[in-house]
XYZ file of C-alpha atoms in Angstrom:
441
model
C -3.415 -18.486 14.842
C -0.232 -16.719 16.310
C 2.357 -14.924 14.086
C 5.357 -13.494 15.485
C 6.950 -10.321 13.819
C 10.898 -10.059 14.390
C 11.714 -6.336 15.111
C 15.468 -4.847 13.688
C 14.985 -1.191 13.526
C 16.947 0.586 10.664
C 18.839 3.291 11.424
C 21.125 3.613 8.777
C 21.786 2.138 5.609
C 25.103 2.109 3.382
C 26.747 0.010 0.924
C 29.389 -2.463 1.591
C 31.420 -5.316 0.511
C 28.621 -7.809 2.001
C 25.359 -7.770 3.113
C 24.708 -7.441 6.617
C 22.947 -5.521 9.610
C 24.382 -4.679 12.910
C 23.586 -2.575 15.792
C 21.078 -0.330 13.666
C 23.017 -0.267 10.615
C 21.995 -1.998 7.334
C 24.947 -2.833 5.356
C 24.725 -3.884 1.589
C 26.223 -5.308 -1.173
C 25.317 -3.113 -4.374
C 26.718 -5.376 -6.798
C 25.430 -8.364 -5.055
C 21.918 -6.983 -5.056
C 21.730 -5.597 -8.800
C 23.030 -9.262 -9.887
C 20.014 -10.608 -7.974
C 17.291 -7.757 -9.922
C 19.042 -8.710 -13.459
C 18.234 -12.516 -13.190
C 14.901 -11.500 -14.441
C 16.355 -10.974 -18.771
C 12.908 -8.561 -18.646
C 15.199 -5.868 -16.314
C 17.468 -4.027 -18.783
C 18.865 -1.275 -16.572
C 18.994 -0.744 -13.128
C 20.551 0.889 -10.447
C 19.952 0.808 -6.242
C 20.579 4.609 -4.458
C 20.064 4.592 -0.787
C 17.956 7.649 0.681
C 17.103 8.892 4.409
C 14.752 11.441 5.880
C 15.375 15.144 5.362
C 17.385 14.579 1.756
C 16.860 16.998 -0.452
C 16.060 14.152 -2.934
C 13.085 13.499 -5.304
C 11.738 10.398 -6.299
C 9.402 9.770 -9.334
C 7.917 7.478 -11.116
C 7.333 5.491 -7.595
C 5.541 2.040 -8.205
C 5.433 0.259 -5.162
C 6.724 0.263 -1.551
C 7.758 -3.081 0.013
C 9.107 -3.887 3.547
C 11.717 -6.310 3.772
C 10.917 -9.499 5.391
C 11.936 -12.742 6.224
C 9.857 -15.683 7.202
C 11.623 -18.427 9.229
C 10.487 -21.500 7.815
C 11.927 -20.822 4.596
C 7.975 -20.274 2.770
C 7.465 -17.480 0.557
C 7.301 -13.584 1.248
C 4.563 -13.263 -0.893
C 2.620 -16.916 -1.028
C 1.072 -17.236 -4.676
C 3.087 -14.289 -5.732
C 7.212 -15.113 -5.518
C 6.331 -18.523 -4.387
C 4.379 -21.569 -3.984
C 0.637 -21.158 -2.535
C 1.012 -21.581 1.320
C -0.612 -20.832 4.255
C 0.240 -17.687 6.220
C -0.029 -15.429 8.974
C 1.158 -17.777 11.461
C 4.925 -18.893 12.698
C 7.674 -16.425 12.558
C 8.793 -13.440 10.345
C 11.561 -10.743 10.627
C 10.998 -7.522 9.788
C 13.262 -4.715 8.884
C 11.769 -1.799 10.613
C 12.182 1.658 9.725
C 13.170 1.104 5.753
C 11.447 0.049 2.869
C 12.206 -1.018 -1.007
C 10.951 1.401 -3.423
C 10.661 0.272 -7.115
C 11.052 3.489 -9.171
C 10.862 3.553 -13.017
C 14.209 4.751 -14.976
C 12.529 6.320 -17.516
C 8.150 5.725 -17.824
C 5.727 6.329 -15.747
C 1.570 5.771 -15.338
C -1.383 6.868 -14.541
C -1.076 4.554 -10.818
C 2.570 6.038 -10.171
C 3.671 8.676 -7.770
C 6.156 10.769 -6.601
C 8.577 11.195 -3.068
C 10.194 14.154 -1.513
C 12.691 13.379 1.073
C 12.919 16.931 2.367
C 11.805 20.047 2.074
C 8.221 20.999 1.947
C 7.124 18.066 -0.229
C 8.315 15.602 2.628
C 5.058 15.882 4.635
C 2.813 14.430 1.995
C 3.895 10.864 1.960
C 4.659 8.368 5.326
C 7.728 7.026 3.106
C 9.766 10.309 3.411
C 10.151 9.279 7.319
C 11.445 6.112 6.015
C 15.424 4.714 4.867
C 14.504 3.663 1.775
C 16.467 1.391 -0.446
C 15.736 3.013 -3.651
C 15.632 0.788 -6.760
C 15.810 2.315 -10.259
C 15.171 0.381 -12.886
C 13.987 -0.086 -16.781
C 12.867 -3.105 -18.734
C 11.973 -4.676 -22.472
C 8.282 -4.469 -21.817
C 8.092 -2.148 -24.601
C 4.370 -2.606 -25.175
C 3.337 -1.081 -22.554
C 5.805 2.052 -22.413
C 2.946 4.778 -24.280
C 0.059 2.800 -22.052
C -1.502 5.082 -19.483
C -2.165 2.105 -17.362
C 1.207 -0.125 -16.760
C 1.159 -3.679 -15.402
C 5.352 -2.801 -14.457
C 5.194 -6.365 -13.976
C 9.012 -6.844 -13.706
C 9.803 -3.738 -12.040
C 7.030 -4.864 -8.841
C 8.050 -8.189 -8.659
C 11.660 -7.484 -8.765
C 10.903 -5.099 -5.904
C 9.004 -7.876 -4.549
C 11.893 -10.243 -4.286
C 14.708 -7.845 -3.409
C 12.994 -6.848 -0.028
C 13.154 -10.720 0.575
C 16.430 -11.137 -0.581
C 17.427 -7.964 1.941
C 15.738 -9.265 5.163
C 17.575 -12.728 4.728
C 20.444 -10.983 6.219
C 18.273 -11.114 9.622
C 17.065 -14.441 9.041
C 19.072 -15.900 11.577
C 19.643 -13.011 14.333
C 17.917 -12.334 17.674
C 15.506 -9.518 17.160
C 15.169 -6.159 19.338
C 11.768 -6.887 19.923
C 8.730 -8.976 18.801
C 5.025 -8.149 17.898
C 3.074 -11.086 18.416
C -0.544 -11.510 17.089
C -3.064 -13.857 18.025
C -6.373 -14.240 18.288
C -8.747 -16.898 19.587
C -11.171 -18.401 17.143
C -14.432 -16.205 16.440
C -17.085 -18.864 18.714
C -13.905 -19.556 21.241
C -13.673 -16.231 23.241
C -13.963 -15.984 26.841
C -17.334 -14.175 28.417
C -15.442 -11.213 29.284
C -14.008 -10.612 25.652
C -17.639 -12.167 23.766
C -19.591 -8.651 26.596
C -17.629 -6.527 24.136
C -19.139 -4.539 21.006
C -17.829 -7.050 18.408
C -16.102 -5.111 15.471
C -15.109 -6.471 12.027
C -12.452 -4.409 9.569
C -13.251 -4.733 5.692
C -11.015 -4.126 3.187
C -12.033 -2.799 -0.072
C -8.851 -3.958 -2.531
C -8.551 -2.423 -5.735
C -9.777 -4.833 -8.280
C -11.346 -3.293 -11.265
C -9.333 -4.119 -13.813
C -11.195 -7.108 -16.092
C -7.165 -7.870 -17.662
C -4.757 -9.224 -15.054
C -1.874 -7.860 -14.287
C -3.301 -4.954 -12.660
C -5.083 -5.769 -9.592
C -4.497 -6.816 -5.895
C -3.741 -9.937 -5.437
C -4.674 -12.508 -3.041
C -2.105 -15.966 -2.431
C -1.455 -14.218 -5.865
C -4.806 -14.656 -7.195
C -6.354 -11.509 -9.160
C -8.919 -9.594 -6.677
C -11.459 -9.294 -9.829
C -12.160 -12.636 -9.641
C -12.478 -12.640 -5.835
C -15.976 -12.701 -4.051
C -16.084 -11.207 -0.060
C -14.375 -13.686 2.123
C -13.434 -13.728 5.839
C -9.970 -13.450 6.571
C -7.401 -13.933 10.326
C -6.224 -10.102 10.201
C -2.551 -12.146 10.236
C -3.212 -13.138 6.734
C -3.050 -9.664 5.905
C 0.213 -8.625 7.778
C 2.001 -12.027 6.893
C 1.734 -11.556 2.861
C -1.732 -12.894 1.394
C -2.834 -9.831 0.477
C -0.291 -7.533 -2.027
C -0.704 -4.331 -4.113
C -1.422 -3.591 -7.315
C -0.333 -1.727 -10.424
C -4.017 0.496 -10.846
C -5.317 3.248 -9.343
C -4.604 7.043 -9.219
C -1.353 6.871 -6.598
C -2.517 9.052 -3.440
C -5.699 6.052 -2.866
C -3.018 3.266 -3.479
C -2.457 0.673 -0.558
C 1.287 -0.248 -1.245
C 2.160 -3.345 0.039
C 4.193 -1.601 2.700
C 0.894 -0.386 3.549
C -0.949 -3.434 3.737
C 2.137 -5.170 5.743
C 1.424 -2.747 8.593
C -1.809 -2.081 7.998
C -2.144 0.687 11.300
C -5.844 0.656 11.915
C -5.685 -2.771 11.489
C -3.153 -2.987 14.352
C -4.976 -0.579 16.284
C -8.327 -3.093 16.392
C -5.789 -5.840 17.632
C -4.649 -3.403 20.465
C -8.194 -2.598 21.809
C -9.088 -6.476 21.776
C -10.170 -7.351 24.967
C -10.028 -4.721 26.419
C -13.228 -1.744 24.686
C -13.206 -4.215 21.732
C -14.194 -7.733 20.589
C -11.668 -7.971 16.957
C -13.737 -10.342 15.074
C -11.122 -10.157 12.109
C -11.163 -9.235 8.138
C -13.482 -9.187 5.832
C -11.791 -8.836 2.401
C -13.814 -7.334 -0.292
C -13.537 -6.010 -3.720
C -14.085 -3.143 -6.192
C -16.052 -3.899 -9.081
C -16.926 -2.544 -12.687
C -20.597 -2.952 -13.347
C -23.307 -2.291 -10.475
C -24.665 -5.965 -10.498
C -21.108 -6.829 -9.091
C -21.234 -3.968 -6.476
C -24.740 -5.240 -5.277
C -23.727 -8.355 -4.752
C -20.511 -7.731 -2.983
C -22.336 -5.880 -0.957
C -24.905 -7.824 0.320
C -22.033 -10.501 0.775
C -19.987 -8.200 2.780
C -23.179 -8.202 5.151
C -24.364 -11.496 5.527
C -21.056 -12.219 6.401
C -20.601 -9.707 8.947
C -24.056 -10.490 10.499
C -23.076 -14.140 10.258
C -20.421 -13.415 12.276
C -22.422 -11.427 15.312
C -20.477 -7.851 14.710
C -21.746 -4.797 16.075
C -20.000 -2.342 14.379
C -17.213 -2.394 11.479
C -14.443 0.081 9.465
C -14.820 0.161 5.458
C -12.048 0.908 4.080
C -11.414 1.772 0.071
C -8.543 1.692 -2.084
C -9.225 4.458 -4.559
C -11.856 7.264 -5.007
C -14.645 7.650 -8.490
C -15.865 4.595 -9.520
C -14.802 2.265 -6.265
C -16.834 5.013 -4.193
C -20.210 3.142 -5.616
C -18.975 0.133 -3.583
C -18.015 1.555 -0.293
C -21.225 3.181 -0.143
C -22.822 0.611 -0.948
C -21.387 -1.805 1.607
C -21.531 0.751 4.062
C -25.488 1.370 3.397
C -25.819 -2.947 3.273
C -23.556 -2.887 6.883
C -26.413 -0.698 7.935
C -29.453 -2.084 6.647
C -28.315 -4.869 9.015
C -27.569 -3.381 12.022
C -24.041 -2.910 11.904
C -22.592 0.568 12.450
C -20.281 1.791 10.340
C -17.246 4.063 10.636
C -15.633 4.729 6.683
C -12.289 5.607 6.007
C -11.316 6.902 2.713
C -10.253 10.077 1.120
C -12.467 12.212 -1.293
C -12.671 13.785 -4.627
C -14.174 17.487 -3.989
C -11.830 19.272 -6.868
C -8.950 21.736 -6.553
C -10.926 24.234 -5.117
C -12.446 21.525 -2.552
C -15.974 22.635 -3.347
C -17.628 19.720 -5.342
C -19.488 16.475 -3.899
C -16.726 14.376 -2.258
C -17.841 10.653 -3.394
C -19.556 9.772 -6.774
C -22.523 8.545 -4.791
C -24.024 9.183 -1.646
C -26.508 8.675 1.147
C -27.627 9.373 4.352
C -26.721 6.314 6.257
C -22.762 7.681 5.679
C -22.758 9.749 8.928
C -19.522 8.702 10.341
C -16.484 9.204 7.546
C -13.253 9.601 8.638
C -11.725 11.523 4.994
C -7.755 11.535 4.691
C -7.542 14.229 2.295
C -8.738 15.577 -1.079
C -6.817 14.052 -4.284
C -7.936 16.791 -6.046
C -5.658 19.383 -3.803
C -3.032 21.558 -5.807
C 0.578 20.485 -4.376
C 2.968 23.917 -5.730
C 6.735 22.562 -4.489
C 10.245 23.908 -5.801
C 13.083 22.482 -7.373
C 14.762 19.927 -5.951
C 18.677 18.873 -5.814
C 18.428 15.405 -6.477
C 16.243 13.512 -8.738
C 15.695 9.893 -8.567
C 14.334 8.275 -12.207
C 12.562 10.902 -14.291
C 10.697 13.769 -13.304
C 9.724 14.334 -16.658
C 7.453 11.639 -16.467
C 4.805 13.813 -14.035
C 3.809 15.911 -17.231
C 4.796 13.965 -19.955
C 3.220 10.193 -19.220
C -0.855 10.682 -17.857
C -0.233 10.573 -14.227
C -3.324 11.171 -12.282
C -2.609 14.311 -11.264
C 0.260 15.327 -13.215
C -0.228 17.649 -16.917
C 1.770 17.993 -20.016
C 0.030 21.557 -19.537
C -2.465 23.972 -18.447
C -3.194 26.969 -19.906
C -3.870 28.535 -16.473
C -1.151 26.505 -14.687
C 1.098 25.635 -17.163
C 3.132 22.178 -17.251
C 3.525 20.415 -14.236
C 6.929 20.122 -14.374
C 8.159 23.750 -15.247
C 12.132 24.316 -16.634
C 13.266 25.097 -13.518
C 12.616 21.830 -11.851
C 9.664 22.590 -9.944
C 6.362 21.255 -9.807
C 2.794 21.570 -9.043
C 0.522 18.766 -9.306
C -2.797 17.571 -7.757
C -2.066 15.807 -4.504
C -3.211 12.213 -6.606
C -0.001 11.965 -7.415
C 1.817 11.715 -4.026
C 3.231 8.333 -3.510
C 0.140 6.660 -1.600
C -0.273 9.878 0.374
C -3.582 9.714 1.601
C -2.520 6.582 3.655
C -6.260 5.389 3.499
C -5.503 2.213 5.831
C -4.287 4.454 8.561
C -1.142 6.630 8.521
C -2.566 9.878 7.237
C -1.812 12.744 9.938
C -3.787 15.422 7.781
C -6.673 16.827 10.068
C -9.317 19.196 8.189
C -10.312 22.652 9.596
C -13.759 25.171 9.808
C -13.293 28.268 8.348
């Protein structure tokens, strides 16, 4: 399988009478675009602001990330999900590099939402402050769901979903700067020199434990809580299959951004061959009761013994409940004879002192943490704000108060903040991007 990733690299976006990119620029059609959001009747306001790294802008409630793409043979973005059920992570895409669509409430926000700082001191918590971001704002008639903690902000994402699509056609038919290409030989196909390597499999923990739908990953668009381990081409996963969803407290998200680019992913595909055998993806879940957990589990490790792998990286999407499973798979992996190297952040409380998974065990001797969702995050006003800060304090983020009768509200009257660090737009970057390091005192 062989998928070929069209390079433009953003430099700068602005809006113009058409919608275009040349030389670095990204030109585009405001009017043009919003038309596009409001064919879905569900969107009742919305607006499209254009942001770059080091403005003193703040973004909140932030419920996705997506980056614009193009595939060439006219099939869907997003198989399952924006179109018809097709196979993918093969042919070609185009990619616009550098940028990303975020979909950003107007007015409510959730439990799973999150917040951006462009600049300023705030800008280090999240990968997408490094990003031009094509900033969509944007309200809708779902009114039953506007006091719910948990929001499905089922037109908002998919509107997001589409408009990154809609973007990158403006590519479609240009010559790229440069191309990734990814391929990999069939699993029992290898040559002897590649087959001599330590064999290594990725798994993916997706967020999935949601029992309604509407709130989960999704799969070719099918709900992850109906999903049982399967093996996966790691081009599946950068080519669309696999998309975020609208649960979980918003530092342990994977946005789809995230999953698009997936960067240890990409780093297992640049070691193949060479200290490395990349056996490919196993995609797991996250479950509710521990019967499921068990048996994803011992799943997860038949079919990584199955496949002859030698070691493997667990990954999780999310922190509490979902650590039950990553343990678990990690202590199944083990019980095999696969070594295991997790990635995840932890839950150890504000003053970093308390037990950093729900469960744990002995066999977890290599864990790679990406931060503490738990940290206080103390940040001051900012200029510009994009959608409604209000909604930190006012609409149960995880990690955001209405108040604190130590710390007061989390959004104080002079516009500045403090919050625990679960509400930083996917900041933990669990599948690879975090830069945080931790230190012996």
């Amino acid at each position: 399988m062989k998928l070929e990733i069209g390079q433009f690299y953003v430099k700068k976006i602005t809006f113009g009478e058409k919608t275009f990119f040349n030389n670095g620029e990204l030109t585009l059609n405001k009017e043009d675009l919003l038309d596009f959001v409001k064919k879905d009747e569900r969107i009742t306001e919305a607006d499209i602001h254009i942001v770059k790294p080091g403005d003193l802008v703040r973004i909140c409630p932030v419920k996705e990330a997506i980056e614009p793409r193009i595939k060439l043979d006219g099939s869907p973005l997003f198989p399952g999900y924006i179109g018809d059920v097709v196979p993918c992570g093969s042919g070609k895409t185009h990619a616009l590099k550098d940028c990303s669509v975020l979909v950003v409430g107007k007015h409510w926000g959730g439990f799973q939402d999150g917040l951006i700082d462009m600049g300023g001191e705030g800008a280090k918590y999240t990968y997408f402050s490094k990003l031009n971001n094509i900033v969509l704002v944007a309200d809708t008639n779902e009114d039953f769901e506007k006091q719910e903690q948990q929001k499905k902000n089922d037109a908002l994402r998919r509107a997001g979903h589409k408009l990154a699509e809609y973007i990158a056609n403006c590519v479609k038919d240009l010559t790229p700067e440069d191309i990734e290409i990814f391929e990999l030989d069939p699993v029992t196909k290898r040559n002897d020199d590649t087959n001599k390597l330590p064999s290594v499999v990725l798994v993916m923990q997706g967020q999935s434990q949601m029992e309604e739908s509407g709130y989960n990953d999704l799969v070719y668009g099918w709900d992850m809580n109906h999903f049982v381990p399967t093996f996966l081409h790691p081009n599946e996963i950068l080519d669309g299959a696999l998309i975020s969803g609208s649960f979980m407290p918003c530092s342990s998200k994977w946005s789809t951004y995230d999953i698009q680019n997936t960067p240890v992913l990409k780093s297992l595909y640049r070691e193949h061959g060479k200290t490395l055998n990349f056996l490919g993806v196993i995609l797991s879940n996250l479950n509710v009761s521990l019967e499921q957990k068990e048996r994803s589990a011992i799943f997860v490790a038949q079919i990584a013994k199955s496949l002859g792998a030698d070691g493997a990286i667990v990954t999780e999407e999310g922190y509490g409940n979902p650590d039950a499973d990553f343990v678990g798979c990690i202590v199944a992996l083990e019980d095999v004879g696969v070594k295991v190297v997790g990635l995840s952040n932890e839950c150890t409380g504000r003053d970093g002192n308390s037990q950093p998974f729900v469960t744990l065990d002995q066999k977890l001797d290599a864990i790679v943490s990406c931060g503490n969702v738990s940290e206080l995050v103390e940040l001051p006003a900012m200029q510009i704000v994009l959608g409604e800060l209000e909604s930190l304090g006012r609409d149960g983020f995880a990690g955001g108060w209405a108040s604190d009768e130590v710390l007061g509200p989390s959004v104080r009257e002079d516009g500045s903040i403090i919050m625990e660090n679960n509400s930083m737009f996917c900041g933990d970057q669990v599948l690879g991007w975090s830069t945080k390091t931790m230190k012996e005192f």
